[in-house]
Structure formats: structure tokens, C-alpha cells
XYZ file of C-alpha atoms in Angstrom:
295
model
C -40.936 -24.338 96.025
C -37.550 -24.306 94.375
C -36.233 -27.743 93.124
C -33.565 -27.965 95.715
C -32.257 -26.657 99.092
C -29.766 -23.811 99.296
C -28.389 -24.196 102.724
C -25.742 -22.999 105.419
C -24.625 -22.652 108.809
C -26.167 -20.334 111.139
C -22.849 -18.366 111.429
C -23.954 -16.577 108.140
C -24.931 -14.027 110.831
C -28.045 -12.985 108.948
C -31.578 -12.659 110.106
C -34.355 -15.402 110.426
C -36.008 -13.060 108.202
C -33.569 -12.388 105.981
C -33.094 -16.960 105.995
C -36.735 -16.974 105.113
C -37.508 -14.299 102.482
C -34.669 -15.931 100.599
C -35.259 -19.265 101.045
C -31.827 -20.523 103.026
C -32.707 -23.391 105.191
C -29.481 -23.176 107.931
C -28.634 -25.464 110.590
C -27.412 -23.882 114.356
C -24.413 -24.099 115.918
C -24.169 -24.048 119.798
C -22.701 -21.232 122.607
C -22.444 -21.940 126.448
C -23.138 -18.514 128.847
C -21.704 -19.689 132.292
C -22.171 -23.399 131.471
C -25.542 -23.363 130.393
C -25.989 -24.521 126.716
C -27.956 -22.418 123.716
C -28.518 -22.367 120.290
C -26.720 -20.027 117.643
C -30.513 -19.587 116.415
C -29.563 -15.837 115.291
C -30.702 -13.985 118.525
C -34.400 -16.051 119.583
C -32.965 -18.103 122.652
C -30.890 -15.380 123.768
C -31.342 -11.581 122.450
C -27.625 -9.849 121.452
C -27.621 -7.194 123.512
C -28.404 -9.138 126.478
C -25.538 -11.915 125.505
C -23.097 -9.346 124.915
C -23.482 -7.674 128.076
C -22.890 -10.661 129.992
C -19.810 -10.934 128.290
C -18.723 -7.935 129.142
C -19.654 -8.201 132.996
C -17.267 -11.259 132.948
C -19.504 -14.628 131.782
C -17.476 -17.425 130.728
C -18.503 -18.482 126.912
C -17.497 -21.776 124.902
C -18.355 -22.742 121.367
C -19.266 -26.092 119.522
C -19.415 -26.533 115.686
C -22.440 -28.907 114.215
C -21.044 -32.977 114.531
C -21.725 -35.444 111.827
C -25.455 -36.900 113.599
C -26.647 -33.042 113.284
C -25.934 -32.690 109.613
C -27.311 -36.110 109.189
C -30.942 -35.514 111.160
C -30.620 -32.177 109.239
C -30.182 -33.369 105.801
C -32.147 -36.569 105.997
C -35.814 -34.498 106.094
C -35.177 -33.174 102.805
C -33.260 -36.065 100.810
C -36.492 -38.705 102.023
C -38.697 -35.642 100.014
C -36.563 -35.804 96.894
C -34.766 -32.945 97.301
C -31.432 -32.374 96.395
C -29.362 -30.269 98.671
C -26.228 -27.522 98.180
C -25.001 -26.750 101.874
C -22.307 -24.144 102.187
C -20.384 -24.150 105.156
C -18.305 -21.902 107.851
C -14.995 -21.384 106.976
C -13.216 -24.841 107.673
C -10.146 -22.509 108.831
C -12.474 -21.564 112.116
C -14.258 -24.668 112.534
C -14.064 -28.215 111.667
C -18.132 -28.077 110.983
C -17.209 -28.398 107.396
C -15.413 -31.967 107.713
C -18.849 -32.627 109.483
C -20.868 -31.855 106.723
C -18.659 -33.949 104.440
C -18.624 -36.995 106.471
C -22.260 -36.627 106.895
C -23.023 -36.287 103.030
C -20.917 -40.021 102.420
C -22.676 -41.341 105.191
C -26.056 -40.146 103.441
C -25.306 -41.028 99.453
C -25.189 -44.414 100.529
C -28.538 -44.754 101.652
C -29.630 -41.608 99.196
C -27.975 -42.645 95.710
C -29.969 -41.190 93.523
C -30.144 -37.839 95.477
C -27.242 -34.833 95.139
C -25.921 -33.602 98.468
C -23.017 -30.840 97.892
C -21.323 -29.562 100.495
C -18.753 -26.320 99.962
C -16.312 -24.655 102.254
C -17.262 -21.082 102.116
C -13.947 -19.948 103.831
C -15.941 -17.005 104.843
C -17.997 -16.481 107.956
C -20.389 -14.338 109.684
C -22.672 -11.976 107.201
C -19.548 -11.787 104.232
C -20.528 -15.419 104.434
C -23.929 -14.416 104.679
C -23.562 -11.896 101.425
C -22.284 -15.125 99.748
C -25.406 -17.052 100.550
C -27.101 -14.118 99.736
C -25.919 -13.940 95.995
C -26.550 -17.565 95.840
C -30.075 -17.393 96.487
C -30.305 -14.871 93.408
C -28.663 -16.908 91.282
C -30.652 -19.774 92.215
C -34.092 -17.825 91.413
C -32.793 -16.497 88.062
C -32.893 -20.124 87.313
C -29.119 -21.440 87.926
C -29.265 -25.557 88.452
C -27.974 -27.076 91.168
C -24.455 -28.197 89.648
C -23.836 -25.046 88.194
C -24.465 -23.253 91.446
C -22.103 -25.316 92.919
C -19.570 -24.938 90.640
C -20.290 -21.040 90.644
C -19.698 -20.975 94.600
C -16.517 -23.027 94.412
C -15.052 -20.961 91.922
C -16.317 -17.326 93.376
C -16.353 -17.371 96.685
C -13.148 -16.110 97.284
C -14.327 -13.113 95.953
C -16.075 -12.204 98.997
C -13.788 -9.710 101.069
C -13.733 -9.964 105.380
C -12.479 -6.592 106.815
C -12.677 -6.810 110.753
C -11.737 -4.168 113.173
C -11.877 -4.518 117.057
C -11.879 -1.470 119.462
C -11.930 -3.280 122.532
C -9.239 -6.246 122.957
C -10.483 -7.896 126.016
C -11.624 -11.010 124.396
C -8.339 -11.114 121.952
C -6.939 -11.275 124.902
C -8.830 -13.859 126.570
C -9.091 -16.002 123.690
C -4.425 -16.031 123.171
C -4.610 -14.270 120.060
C -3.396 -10.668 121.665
C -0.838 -11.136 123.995
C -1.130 -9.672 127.698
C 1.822 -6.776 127.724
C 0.744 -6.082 123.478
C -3.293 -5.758 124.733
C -2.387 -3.594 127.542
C -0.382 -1.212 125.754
C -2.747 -1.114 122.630
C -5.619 -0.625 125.067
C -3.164 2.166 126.133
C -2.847 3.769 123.242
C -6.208 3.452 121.365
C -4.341 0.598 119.036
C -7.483 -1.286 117.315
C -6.069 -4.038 115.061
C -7.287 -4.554 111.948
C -7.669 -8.054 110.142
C -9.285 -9.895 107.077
C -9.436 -13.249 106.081
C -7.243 -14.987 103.811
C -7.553 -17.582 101.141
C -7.656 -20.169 103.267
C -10.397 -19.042 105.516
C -8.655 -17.742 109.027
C -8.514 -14.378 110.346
C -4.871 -12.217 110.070
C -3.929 -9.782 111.779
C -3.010 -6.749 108.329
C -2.310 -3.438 111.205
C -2.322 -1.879 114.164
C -3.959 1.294 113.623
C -4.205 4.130 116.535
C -7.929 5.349 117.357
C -11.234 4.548 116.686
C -11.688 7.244 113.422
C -8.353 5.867 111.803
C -9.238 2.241 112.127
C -12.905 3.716 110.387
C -10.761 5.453 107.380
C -8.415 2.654 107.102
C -11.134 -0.199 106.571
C -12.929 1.706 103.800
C -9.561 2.586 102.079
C -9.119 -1.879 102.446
C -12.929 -2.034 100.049
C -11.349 0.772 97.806
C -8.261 -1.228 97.193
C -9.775 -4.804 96.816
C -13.505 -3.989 95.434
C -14.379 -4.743 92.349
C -13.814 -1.841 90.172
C -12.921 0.162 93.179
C -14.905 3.295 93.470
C -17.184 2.326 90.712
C -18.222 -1.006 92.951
C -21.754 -1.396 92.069
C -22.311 -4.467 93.982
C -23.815 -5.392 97.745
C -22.173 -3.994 100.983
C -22.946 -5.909 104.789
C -21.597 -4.897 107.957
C -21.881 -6.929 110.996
C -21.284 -5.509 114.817
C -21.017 -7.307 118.282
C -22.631 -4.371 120.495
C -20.759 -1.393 118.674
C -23.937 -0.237 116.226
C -22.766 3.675 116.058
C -19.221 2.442 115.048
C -20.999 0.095 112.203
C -22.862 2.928 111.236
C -19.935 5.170 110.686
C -18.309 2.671 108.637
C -21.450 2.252 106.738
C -21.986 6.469 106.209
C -18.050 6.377 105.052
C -18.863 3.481 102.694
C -22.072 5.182 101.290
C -20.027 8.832 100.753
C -17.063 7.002 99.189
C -19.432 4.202 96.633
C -22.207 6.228 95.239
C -22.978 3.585 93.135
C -23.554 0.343 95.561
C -26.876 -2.238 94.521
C -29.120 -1.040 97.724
C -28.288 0.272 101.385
C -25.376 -0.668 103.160
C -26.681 -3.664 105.723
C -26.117 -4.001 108.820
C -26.166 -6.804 111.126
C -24.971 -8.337 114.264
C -21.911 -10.778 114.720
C -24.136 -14.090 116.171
C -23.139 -15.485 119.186
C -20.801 -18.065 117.674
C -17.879 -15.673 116.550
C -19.170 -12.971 119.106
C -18.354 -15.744 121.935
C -14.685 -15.431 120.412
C -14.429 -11.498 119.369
C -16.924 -9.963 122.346
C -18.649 -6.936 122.080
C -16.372 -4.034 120.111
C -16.257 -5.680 116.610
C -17.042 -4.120 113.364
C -16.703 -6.568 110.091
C -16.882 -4.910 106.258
C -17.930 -7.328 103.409
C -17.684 -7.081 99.765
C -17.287 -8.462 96.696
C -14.203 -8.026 95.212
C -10.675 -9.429 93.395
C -10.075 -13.046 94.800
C -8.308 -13.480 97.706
C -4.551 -14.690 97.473
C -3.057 -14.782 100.657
């Protein structure tokens, strides 16, 4: 058992797996499907494919972050076993789970003095927040302490790039962020926008790019530009998809001919139901490590 808890959000968007073989306790956020409520619990409650096609055949789907009496039944468990805890959270410019968290860990530092309870804003989300946790976790076994590790995320994680692409604009739509007369003429025209997040943690709208093989081409030329060392980038790769696997996998086989020297496979995983409730099937995020954001 390591000496403290490396922690998140389930937004991370990685497997239960993945959570466990690293050792990343996480903490769900909730989805309602036509007014019934679930659990982001990373595809148990409700499979993907399943959630995504009732999205697409027209269910109605709301979000809610994790509120202050969450983090605090979450923490408590492992402060009353002597644990100290580092809990990185979903980008505070998506979700105000992060104020949560930090009203939560005053709350609990009065009743847990002697214990440490860190909480950091990843300004990431889905699995680029998830290749953040990720990298913590290795840290943390090669023997980093607690207050380093925090101090490490803090000051790294805007390293960790967010390239999104959507080729269906439906739920941009829905959601206000594409207007009605722009999302029927890019639907039109094949227009799939392209995006990352900034420095301080929202999504931007970078281009419009015509057709699916363009917006492809144009993401990987984004991890070319911003990667560390470019071509040479000899670090981790994750995609994440919302019911649009072949597309992730022809951003990954671009990725893998263009960085022959990348730690592992490129991985793959699927946007959770969180950020999926808000994007809807038709999304393909690239994440990397890279130079830190600035804008």
C-alpha cells in the first residue's frame, strides 16, 4: 500500500482497470438519460455504446459535478486511516467540482489537523486529464513524496495538450456553443471544428476545417507543433472517442506513422458520459505532453 492516496474525478475518462492497476482512487460524477439519474462510474451503470445511442435517437441528458458532502464522505474513509490524500480535479473552467473539493478539504483539516489533504485544478479533462493522473501515479511509485508530487502537478500540468475534433455538431448545437444557421451550414459542408484547451482550462474553438480526413491531418500537425521535441516526442499518447472508434483509430495510425519514437501504443479510450452528455457521439480528443499552455 502506498503511503498516501493519489486521487481524481471520474472524468479522467480512463478505465476501472486502468484506476486500479495504478492505484487512483476517483470519485463519480453524475449524468441524467431522460430524467433518470446515473453514475459517471466509467461505463458499469450504463455501457457507452448504449448511452450514446440514446443520444443520438433524441434522449434528453443533464450533468452534475461532485458537491462539497460527496468529497467529504469521500475523503473522510481515508483521512480516519491516516492517510494523507492528493486529489486532482476536472478542469475548474468546465465545472465548479474543483471549488467543491476545496471547500471540502477546509471543512476536513479542521477535524483532520494532523493529516495533508491537497487538492489541484488539473485544468484538463477527460483521458489528457487522465494521462496526467497517469504520469502521477509513476512518479508516485518511483518514490516521489506527497508534497513534491503536488508541487510537480501544479507546476506541469499545463504541459498536458487537449486537441478535440467533432464531426457531427448536433450536440454543439444543442448545448449554444454552435449557432443554428453556422451548424447547418458546417453540417453542409463537412466543416468539423477543431478546439483545444487553454491555460485556463475551457475548450476554444482554434478552426473550422472542411472534411473528416483534413480535420485527421490537421490535429496531428497541432501534436507536431506543440509536443515536446516535436517529431522526436518520446513520451505517452491517449485518444478518447464518444462512438466514433474508426475515426480515433485513424488519428491514432497517423500519430504512430508520424512519432516513431512514442513510450508504448497509442491508447485509446472513450469520452465518459460526463463530457459525452455535452459533446455526443462524433468526438475525437488527442493528448500529449508538450510546451505549456499559454493561451
Amino acid at each position: 500500500m502506498h503511503k498516501y492516496i493519489l486521487s481524481c474525478c471520474s472524468t479522467a475518462d480512463l478505465t476501472e482497470t486502468h484506476f486500479k492497476t495504478r492505484d487512483i482512487s476517483y470519485i463519480c460524477f453524475h449524468y441524467m438519460l431522460d430524467d433518470k439519474t446515473y453514475p459517471d462510474d466509467l461505463g458499469k451503470s450504463m455501457p457507452f455504446d448504449k448511452f450514446y445511442k440514446a443520444m443520438a435517437d433524441g434522449a434528453e441528458t443533464k450533468t452534475s459535478q461532485v458537491n462539497v458532502d460527496e468529497f467529504i464522505n469521500y475523503f473522510s474513509p481515508f483521512l480516519e486511516a491516516g492517510q494523507d490524500v492528493l486529489h486532482i480535479s476536472f478542469s475548474s473552467g468546465l465545472s465548479g467540482s474543483c471549488q467543491s473539493a476545496m471547500i471540502a478539504r477546509d471543512e476536513l483539516r479542521q477535524k483532520y489537523p494532523d493529516r495533508r489533504l491537497y487538492i489541484v485544478d488539473s485544468l484538463g479533462a477527460s483521458s489528457g486529464y487522465g494521462l496526467l493522473m497517469d504520469k502521477l501515479a509513476d512518479l508516485r511509485d518511483e518514490g516521489m513524496g506527497i508534497d513534491e508530487l503536488h508541487s510537480w502537478a501544479n507546476e506541469n500540468k499545463l504541459r498536458m495538450h487537449h486537441w478535440f475534433f467533432s464531426t457531427d455538431l448536433t450536440f454543439y448545437i444543442k448545448g449554444g456553443r454552435v449557432s443554428k444557421t453556422s451548424g447547418f451550414v458546417g453540417a453542409l459542408l463537412g466543416i468539423c471544428p477543431l478546439l483545444n484547451m487553454d491555460c485556463n482550462g475551457k475548450l476554444i474553438p482554434r478552426s473550422k476545417i472542411r472534411g473528416k480526413k483534413s480535420v485527421i491531418k490537421k490535429i496531428v500537425d497541432k501534436m507536431e507543433e506543440c509536443a515536446d521535441e516535436g517529431l522526436c516526442y518520446d513520451g505517452k499518447c491517449y485518444i478518447s472517442n464518444s462512438a466514433c472508434l474508426e475515426d480515433a483509430k485513424a488519428v491514432a495510425d497517423l500519430v504512430k506513422e508520424h512519432f516513431p519514437r512514442l513510450t508504448g501504443e497509442v491508447e485509446i479510450y472513450n469520452i465518459g458520459t460526463t463530457i459525452g452528455s455535452h459533446t455526443g457521439p462524433g468526438t475525437v480528443a488527442l493528448f500529449f505532453w508538450g510546451t505549456p499552455r499559454h493561451d
